[in-house]
mmCIF file of C-alpha atoms and ligand atoms in Angstrom:
data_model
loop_
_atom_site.group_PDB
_atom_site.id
_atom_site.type_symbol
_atom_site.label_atom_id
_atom_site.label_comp_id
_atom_site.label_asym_id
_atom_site.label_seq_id
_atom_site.Cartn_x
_atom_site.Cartn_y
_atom_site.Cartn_z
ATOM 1 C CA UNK A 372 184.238 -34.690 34.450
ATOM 2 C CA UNK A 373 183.682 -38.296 34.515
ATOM 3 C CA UNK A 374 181.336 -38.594 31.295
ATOM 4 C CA UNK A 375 184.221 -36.488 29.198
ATOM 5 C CA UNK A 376 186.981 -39.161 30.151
ATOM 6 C CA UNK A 377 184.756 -41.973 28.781
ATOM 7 C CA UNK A 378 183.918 -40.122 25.952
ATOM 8 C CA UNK A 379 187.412 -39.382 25.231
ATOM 9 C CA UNK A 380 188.593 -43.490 26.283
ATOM 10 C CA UNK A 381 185.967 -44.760 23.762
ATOM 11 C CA UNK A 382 186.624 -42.421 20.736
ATOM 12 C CA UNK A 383 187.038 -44.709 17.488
ATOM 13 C CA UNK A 384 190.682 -44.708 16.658
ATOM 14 C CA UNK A 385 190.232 -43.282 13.214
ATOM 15 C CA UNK A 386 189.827 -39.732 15.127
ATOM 16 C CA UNK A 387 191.718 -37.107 16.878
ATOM 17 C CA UNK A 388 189.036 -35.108 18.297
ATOM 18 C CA UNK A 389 185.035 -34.922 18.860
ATOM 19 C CA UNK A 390 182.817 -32.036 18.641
ATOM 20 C CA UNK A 391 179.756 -31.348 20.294
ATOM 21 C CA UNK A 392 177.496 -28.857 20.431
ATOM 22 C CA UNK A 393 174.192 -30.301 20.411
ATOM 23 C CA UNK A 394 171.685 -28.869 23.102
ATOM 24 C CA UNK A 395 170.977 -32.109 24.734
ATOM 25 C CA UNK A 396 174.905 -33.605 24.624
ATOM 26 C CA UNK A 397 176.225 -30.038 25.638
ATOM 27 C CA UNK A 398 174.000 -30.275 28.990
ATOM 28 C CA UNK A 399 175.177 -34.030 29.683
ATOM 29 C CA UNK A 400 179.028 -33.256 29.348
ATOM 30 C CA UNK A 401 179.209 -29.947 30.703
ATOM 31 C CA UNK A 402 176.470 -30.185 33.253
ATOM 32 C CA UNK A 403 174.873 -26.545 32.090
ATOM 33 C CA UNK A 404 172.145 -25.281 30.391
ATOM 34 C CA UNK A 405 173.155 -23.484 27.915
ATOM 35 C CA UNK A 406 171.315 -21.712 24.319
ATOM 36 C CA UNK A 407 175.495 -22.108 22.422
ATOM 37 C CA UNK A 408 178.819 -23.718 22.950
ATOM 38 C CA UNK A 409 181.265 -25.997 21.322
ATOM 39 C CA UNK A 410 182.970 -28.864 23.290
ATOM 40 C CA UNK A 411 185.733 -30.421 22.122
ATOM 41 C CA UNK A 412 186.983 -33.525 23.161
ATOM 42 C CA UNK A 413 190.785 -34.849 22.280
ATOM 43 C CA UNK A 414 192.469 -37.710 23.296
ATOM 44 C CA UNK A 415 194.163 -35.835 26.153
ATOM 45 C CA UNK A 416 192.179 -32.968 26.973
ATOM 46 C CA UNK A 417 188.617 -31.388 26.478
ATOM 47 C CA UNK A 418 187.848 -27.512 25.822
ATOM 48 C CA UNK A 419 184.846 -25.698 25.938
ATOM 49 C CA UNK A 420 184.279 -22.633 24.096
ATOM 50 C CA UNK A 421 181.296 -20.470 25.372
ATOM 51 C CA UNK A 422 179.965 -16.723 24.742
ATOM 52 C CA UNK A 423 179.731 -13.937 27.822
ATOM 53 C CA UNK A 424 176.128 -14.569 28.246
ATOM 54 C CA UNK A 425 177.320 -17.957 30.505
ATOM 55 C CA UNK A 426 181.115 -17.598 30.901
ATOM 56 C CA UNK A 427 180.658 -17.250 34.347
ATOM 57 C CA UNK A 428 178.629 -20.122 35.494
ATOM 58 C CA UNK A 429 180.469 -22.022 32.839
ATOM 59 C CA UNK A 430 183.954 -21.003 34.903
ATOM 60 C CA UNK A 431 182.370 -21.999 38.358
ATOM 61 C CA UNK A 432 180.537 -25.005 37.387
ATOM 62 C CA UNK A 433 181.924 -26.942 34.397
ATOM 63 C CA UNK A 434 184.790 -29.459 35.061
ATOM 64 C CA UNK A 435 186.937 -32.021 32.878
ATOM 65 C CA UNK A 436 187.723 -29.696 30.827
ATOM 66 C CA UNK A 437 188.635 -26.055 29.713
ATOM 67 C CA UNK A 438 186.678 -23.526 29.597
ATOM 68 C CA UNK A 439 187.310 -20.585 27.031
ATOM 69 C CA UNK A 440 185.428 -17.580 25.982
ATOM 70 C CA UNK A 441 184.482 -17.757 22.975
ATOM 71 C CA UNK A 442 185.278 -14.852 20.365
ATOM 72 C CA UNK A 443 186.151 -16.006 16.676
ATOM 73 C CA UNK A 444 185.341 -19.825 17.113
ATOM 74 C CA UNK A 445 186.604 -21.193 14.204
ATOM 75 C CA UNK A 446 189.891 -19.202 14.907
ATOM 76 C CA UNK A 447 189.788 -21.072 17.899
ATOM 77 C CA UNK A 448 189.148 -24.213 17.245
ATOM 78 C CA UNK A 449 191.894 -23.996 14.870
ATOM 79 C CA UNK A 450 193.841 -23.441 17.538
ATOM 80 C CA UNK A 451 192.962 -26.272 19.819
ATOM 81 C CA UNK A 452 193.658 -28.508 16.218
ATOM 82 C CA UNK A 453 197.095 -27.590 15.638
ATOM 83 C CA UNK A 454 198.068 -27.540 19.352
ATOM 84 C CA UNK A 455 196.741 -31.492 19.279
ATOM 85 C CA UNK A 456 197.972 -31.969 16.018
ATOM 86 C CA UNK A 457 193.925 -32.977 15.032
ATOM 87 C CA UNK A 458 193.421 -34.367 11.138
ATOM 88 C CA UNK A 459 190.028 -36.006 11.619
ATOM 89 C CA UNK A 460 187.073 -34.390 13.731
ATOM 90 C CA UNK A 461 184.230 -36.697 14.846
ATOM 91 C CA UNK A 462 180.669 -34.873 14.615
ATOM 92 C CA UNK A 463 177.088 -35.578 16.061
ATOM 93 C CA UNK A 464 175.060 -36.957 12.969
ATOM 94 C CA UNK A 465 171.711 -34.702 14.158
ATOM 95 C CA UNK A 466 173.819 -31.563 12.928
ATOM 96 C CA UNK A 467 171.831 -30.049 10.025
ATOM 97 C CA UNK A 468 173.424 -30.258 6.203
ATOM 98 C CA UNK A 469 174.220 -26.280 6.959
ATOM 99 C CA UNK A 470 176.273 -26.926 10.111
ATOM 100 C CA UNK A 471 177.933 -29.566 8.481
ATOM 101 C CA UNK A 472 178.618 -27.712 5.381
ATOM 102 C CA UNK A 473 179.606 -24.634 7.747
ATOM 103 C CA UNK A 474 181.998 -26.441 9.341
ATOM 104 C CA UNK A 475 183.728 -28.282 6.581
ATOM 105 C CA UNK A 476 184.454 -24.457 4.733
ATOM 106 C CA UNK A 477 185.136 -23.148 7.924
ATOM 107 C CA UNK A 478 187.817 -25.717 9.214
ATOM 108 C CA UNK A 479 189.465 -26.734 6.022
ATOM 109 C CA UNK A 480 192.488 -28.195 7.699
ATOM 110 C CA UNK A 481 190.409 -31.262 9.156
ATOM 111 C CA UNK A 482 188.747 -33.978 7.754
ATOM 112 C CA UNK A 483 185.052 -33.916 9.455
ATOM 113 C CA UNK A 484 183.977 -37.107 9.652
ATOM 114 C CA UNK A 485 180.068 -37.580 9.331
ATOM 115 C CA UNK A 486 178.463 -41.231 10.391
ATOM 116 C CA UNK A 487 176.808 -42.733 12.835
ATOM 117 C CA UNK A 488 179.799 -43.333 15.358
ATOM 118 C CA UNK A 489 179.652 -40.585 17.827
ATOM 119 C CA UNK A 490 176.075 -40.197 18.269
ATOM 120 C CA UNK A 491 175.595 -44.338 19.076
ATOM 121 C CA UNK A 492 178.450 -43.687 21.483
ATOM 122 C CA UNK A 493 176.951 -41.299 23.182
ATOM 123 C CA UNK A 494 174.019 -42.594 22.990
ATOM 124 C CA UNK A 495 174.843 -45.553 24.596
ATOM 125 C CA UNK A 496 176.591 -43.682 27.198
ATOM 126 C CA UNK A 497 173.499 -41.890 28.017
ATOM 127 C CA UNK A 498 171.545 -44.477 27.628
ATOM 128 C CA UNK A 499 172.191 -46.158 31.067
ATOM 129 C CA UNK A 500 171.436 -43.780 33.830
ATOM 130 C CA UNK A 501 173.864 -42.633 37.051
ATOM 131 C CA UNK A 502 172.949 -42.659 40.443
ATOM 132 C CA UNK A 503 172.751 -38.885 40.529
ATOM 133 C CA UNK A 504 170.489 -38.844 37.055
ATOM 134 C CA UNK A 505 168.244 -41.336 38.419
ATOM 135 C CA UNK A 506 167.710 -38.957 41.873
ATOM 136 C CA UNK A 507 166.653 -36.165 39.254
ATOM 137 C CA UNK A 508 164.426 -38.198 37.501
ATOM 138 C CA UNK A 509 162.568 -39.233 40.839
ATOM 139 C CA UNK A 510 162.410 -35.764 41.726
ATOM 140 C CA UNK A 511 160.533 -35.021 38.445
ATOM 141 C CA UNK A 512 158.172 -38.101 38.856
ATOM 142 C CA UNK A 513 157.271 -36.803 42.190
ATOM 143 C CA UNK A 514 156.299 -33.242 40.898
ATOM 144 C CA UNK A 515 154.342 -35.750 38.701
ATOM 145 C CA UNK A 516 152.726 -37.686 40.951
ATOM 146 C CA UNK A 517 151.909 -34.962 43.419
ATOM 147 C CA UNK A 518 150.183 -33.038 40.366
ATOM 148 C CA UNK A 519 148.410 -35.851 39.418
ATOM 149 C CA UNK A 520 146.553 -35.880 42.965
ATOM 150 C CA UNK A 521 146.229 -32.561 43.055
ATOM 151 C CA UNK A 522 144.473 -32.770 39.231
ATOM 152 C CA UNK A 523 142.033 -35.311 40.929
ATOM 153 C CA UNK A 524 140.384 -32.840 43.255
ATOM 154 C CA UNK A 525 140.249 -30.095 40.347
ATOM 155 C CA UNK A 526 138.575 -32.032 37.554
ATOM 156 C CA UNK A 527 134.965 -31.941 37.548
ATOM 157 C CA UNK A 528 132.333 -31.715 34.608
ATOM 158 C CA UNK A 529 132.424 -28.198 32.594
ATOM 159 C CA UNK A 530 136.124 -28.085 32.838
ATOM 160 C CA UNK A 531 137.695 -28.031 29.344
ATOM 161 C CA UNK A 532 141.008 -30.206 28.495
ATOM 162 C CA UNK A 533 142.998 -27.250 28.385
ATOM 163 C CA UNK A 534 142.192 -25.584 32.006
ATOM 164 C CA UNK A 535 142.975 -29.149 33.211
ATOM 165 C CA UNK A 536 146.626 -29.484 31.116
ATOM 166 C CA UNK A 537 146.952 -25.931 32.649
ATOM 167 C CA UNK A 538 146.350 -26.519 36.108
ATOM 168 C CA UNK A 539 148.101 -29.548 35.496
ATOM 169 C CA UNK A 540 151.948 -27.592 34.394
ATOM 170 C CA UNK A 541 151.221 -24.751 36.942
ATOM 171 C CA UNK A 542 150.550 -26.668 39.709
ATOM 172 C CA UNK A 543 153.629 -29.137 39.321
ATOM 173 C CA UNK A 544 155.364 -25.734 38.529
ATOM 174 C CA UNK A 545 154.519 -24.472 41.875
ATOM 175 C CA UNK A 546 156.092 -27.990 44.101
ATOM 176 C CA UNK A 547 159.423 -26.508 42.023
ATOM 177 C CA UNK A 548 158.964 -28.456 38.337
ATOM 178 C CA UNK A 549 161.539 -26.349 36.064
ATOM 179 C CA UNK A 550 159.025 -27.063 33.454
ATOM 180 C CA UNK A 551 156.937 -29.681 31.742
ATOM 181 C CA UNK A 552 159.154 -32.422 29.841
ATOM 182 C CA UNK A 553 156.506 -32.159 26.933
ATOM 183 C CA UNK A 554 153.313 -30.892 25.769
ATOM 184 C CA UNK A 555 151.022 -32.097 27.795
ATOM 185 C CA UNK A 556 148.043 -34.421 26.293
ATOM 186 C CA UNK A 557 144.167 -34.428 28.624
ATOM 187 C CA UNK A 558 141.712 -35.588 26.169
ATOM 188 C CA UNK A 559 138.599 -36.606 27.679
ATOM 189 C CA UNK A 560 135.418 -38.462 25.723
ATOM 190 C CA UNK A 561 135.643 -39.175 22.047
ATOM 191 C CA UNK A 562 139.114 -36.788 21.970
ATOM 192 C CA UNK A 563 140.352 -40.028 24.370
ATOM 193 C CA UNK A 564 140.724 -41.956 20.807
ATOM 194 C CA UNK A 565 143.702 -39.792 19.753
ATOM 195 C CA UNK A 566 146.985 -40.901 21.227
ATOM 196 C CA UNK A 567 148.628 -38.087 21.000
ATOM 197 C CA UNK A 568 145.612 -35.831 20.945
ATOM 198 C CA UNK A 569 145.893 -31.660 22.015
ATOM 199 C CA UNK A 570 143.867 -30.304 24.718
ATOM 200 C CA UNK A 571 140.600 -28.491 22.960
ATOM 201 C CA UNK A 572 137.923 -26.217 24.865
ATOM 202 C CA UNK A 573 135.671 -29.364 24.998
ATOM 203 C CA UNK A 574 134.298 -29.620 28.599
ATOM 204 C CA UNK A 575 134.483 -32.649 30.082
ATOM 205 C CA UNK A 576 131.139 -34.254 30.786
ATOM 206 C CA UNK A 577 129.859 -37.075 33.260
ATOM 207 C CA UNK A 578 130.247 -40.354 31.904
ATOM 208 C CA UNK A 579 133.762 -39.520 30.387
ATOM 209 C CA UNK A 580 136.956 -41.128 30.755
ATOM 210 C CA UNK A 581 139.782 -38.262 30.761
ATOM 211 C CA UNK A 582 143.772 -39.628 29.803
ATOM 212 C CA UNK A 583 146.044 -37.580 30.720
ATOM 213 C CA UNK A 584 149.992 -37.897 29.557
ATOM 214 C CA UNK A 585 152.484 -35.097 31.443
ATOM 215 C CA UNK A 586 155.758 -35.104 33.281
ATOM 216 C CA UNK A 587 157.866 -32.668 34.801
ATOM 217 C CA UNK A 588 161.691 -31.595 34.426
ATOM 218 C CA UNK A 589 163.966 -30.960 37.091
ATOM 219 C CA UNK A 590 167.679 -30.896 36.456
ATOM 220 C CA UNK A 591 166.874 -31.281 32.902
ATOM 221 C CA UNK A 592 165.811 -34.610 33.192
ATOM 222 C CA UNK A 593 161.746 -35.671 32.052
ATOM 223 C CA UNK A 594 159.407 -37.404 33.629
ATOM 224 C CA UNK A 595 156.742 -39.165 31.781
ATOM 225 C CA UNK A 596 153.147 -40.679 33.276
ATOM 226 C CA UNK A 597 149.859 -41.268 31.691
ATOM 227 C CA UNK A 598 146.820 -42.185 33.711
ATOM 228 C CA UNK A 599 143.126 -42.221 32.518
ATOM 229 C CA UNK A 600 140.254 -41.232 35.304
ATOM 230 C CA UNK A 601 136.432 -42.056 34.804
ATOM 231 C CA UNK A 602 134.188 -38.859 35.409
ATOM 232 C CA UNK A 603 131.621 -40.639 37.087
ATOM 233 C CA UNK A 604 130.179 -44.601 36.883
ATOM 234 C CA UNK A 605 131.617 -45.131 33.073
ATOM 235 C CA UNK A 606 130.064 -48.765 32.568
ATOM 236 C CA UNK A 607 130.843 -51.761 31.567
ATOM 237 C CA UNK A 608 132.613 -51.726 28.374
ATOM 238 C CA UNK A 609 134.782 -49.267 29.722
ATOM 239 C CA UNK A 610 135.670 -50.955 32.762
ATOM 240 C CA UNK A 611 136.488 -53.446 30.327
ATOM 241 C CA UNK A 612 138.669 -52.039 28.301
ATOM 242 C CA UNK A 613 140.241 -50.080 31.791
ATOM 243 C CA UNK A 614 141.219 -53.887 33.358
ATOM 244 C CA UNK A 615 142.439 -55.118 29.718
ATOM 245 C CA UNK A 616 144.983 -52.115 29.422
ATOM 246 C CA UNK A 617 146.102 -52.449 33.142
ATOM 247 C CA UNK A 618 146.731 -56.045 33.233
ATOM 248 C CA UNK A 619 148.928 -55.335 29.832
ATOM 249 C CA UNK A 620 150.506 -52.577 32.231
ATOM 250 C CA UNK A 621 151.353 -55.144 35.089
ATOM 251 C CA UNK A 622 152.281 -58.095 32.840
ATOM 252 C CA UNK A 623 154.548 -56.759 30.711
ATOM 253 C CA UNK A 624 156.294 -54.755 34.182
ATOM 254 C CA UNK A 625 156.787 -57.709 35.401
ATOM 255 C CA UNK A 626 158.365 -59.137 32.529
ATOM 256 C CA UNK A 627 160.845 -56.483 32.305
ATOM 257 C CA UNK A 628 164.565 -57.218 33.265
ATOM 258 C CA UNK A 629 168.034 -57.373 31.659
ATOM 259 C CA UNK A 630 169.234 -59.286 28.724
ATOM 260 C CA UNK A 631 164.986 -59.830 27.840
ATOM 261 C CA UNK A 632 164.599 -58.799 23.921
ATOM 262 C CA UNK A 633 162.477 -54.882 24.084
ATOM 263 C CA UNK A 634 159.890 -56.836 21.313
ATOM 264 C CA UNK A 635 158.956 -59.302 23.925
ATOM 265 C CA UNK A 636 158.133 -57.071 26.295
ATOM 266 C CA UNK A 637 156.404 -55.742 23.901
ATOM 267 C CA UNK A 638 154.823 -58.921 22.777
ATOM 268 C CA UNK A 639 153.371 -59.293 26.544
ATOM 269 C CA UNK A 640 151.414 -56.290 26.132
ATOM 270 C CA UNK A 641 150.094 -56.907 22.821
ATOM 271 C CA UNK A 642 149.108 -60.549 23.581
ATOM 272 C CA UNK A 643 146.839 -59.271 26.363
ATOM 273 C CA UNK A 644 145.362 -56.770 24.403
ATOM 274 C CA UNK A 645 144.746 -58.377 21.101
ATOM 275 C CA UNK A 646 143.439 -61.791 23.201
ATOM 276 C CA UNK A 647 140.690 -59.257 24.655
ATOM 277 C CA UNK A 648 139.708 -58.324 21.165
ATOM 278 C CA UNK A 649 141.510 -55.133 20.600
ATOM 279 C CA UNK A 650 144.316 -56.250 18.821
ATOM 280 C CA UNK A 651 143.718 -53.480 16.472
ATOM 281 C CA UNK A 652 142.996 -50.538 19.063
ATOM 282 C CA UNK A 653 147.037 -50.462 20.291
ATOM 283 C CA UNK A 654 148.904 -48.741 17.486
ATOM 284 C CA UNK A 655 151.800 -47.555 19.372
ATOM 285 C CA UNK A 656 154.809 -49.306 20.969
ATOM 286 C CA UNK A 657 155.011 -50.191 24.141
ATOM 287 C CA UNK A 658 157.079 -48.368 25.725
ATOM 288 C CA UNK A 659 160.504 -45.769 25.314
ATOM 289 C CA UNK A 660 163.639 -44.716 27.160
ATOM 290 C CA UNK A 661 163.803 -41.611 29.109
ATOM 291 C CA UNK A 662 166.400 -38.985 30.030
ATOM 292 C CA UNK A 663 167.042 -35.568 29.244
ATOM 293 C CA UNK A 664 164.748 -36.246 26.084
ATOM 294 C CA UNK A 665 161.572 -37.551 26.402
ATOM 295 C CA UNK A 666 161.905 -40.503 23.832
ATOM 296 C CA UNK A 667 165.087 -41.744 23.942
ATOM 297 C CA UNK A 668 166.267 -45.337 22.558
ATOM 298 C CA UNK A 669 166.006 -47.927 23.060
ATOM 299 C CA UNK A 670 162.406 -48.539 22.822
ATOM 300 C CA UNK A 671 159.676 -51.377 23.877
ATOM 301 C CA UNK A 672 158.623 -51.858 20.356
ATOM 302 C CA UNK A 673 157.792 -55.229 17.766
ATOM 303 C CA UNK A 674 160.265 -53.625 15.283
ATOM 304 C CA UNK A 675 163.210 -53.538 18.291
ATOM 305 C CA UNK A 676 166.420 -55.499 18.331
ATOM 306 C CA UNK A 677 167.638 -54.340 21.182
ATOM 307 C CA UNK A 678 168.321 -56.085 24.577
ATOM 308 C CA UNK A 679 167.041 -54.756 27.799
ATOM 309 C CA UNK A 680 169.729 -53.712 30.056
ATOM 310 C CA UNK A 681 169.987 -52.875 33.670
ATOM 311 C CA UNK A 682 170.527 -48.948 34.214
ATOM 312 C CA UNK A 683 167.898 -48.312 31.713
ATOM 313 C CA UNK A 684 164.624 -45.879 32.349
ATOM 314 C CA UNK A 685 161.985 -47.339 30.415
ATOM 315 C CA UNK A 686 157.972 -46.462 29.897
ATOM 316 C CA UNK A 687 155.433 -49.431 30.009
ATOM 317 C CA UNK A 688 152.247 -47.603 28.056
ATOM 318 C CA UNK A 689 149.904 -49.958 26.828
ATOM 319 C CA UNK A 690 146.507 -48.033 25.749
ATOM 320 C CA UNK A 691 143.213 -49.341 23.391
ATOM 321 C CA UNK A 692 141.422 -46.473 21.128
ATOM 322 C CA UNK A 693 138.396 -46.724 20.471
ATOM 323 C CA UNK A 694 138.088 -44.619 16.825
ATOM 324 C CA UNK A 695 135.350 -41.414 18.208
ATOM 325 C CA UNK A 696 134.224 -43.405 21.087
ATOM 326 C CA UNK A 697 136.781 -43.086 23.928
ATOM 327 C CA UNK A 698 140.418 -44.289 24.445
ATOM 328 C CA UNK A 699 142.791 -45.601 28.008
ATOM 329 C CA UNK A 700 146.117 -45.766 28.038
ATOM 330 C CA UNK A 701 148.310 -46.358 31.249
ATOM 331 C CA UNK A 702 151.559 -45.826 31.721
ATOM 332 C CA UNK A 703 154.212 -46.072 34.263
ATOM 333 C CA UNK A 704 158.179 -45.086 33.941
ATOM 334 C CA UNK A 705 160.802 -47.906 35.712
ATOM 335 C CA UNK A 706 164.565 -48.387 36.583
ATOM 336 C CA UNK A 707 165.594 -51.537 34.880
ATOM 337 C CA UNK A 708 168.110 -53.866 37.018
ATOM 338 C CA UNK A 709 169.519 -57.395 36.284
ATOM 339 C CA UNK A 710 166.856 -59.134 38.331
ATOM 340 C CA UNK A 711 163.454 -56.782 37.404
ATOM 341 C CA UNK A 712 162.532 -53.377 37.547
ATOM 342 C CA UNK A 713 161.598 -50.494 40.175
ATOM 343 C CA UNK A 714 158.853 -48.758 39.472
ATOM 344 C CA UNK A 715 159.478 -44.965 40.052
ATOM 345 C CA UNK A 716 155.342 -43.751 39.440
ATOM 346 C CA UNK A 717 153.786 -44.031 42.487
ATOM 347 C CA UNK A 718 150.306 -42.702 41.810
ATOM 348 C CA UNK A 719 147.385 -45.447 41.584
ATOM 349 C CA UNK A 720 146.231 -46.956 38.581
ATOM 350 C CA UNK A 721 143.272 -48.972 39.412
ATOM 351 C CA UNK A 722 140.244 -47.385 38.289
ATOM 352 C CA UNK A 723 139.439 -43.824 39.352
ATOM 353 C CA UNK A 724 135.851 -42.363 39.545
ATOM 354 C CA UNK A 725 135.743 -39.048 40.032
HETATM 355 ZN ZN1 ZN B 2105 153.690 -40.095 28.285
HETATM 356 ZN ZN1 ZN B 2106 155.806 -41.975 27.124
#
């Protein structure tokens, strides 16, 4: 496979080999979902070692590499090592202090190397997004978006946050969602304060605004949308706030294209908000990169030095809290090129009263 050859053409030169075996890395060089497995990657060829429970699909579906079932791994490993004549064996730095303490008794014949190289270089390999990734992530936004009209019709007052995240998940479920990409967040009235607040048996009741966060996975890839609905007329201060947090939504969209620094798209946001008079209601970043995790780097933060590049998948989530009161937050997820951005969520964002 493609993604193992550039892993392999980009391996510092200090190393022989590269090990994976972390969930999310496994999935993007093999192209399987799998619960185990060890890849290794040498300078000349790649090996995957895999139990019975997915030798088979592993044997019809993973290529760039081979595929070996797996019976005493270290054993094996050692194998692969003194075939390629390995001495120092690149690791992902999320591996706990056990695994890495596993495998330096276990493989005493190599030197396993534990920094930060590996996981930026896959990261940054990840990081910008294939033709065939960016089809899967459209897919998911669509289960998104479709759910999201669907959630429209269903909400009414007397139905709690959590039978709205639930009809939320089951109905994008249903259109063929392999699952949500997170836990979703519906928190309606005061609850609307907490960013990242969990569904509660609160009903929702007329006057309330309602944010709701979800997304949907489908090839293993997330979506992520948040969009906040009025149940009936919610007045004027919240109409207020609604228009502030959209126009931060819109600006800062529009300000995002390659080579622009993440903080001042960031900055765009902010500006808007905090020259409305809620500088102090937005304590969250902008914005993150998506993929098969649901925050991925870079991000659309004041703290960022990173560069925005074309390839990238990017949210653009300004929101205002209002501490017990009620809270908005909009956000949208976009396909960065060298000239702008596409925006891939298609549902409306002006104002909706139920
Ligand atoms: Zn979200
Ligand atoms: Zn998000």
């Amino acid at each position: 496979m493609e993604r193992i050859h550039q892993l392999a053409a980009h391996m510092p030169e200090d190393m022989d080999a590269i090990l994976i075996d972390g969930a999310y890395n496994r999935l993007y060089y093999t192209g399987m979902h799998s619960s185990a497995g060890t890849l290794v990657v040498t300078r000349d060829e790649a090996y995957f070692i895999i139990d019975f429970r997915y030798i088979e699909v592993a044997k019809n579906t993973v290529k760039g590499c081979e595929v070996i079932l797996q019976k005493k791994l270290y054993e094996q490993l050692s194998e692969i090592f003194k075939k390629h004549g390995i001495r120092r064996l690149g690791i992902e730095e999320t591996k706990t202090m056990d695994e890495y303490l596993t495998l330096k008794e276990k493989l005493p014949e190599v030197e396993v190397m534990l920094d930060r190289r590996i996981g930026n270089l896959i990261a940054k390999q990840r990081r910008i997004k294939e033709p065939c990734e960016l089809e899967s992530i459209r897919r998911a936004q669509d289960y998104t978006d479709r759910a999201f009209s669907h959630i429209c019709e269903f909400i009414q007052p007397g139905r709690t946050e959590k039978e709205i995240a639930l009809e939320l998940e089951f109905y994008a479920r249903r259109l063929g969602a392999e699952g949500a990409s997170f836990e979703y967040i519906v928190v309606a009235g005061p609850n609307g304060s907490l960013p990242h607040g969990h569904p509660s048996d609160r009903p929702v009741e007329k006057g309330d605004f309602i944010t709701m966060d979800f997304g949907c996975l489908a090839d293993g890839y997330c979506s992520d949308m948040t969009r906040t609905v009025a149940v009936g007329e919610p007045g004027e201060e919240k109409r207020k706030v609604y228009e502030t947090v959209l126009q931060a939504n819109l600006s800062a969209m529009a300000a995002i294209r390659a080579g622009v620094p993440c903080k001042e798209i960031d900055k765009v946001a902010r500006d808007i908000i905090a020259n409305a008079g809620y500088g102090d209601c937005f304590g969250h970043g902008l914005g993150h990169s998506v993929g098969l995790e649901i925050h991925e780097s870079p991000r659309f933060s004041y703290t960022s030095d990173e560069i925005c590049e074309a390839g990238l998948i990017m949210t653009d989530e300004p929101g205002i809290y209002l501490e017990g009161r009620f809270g908005v937050r909009i956000e949208d997820m976009v396909y960065v090129t060298e000239d702008g951005c596409i925006n891939l969520t298609k549902s409306d964002k002006n104002l909706i009263v139920l």
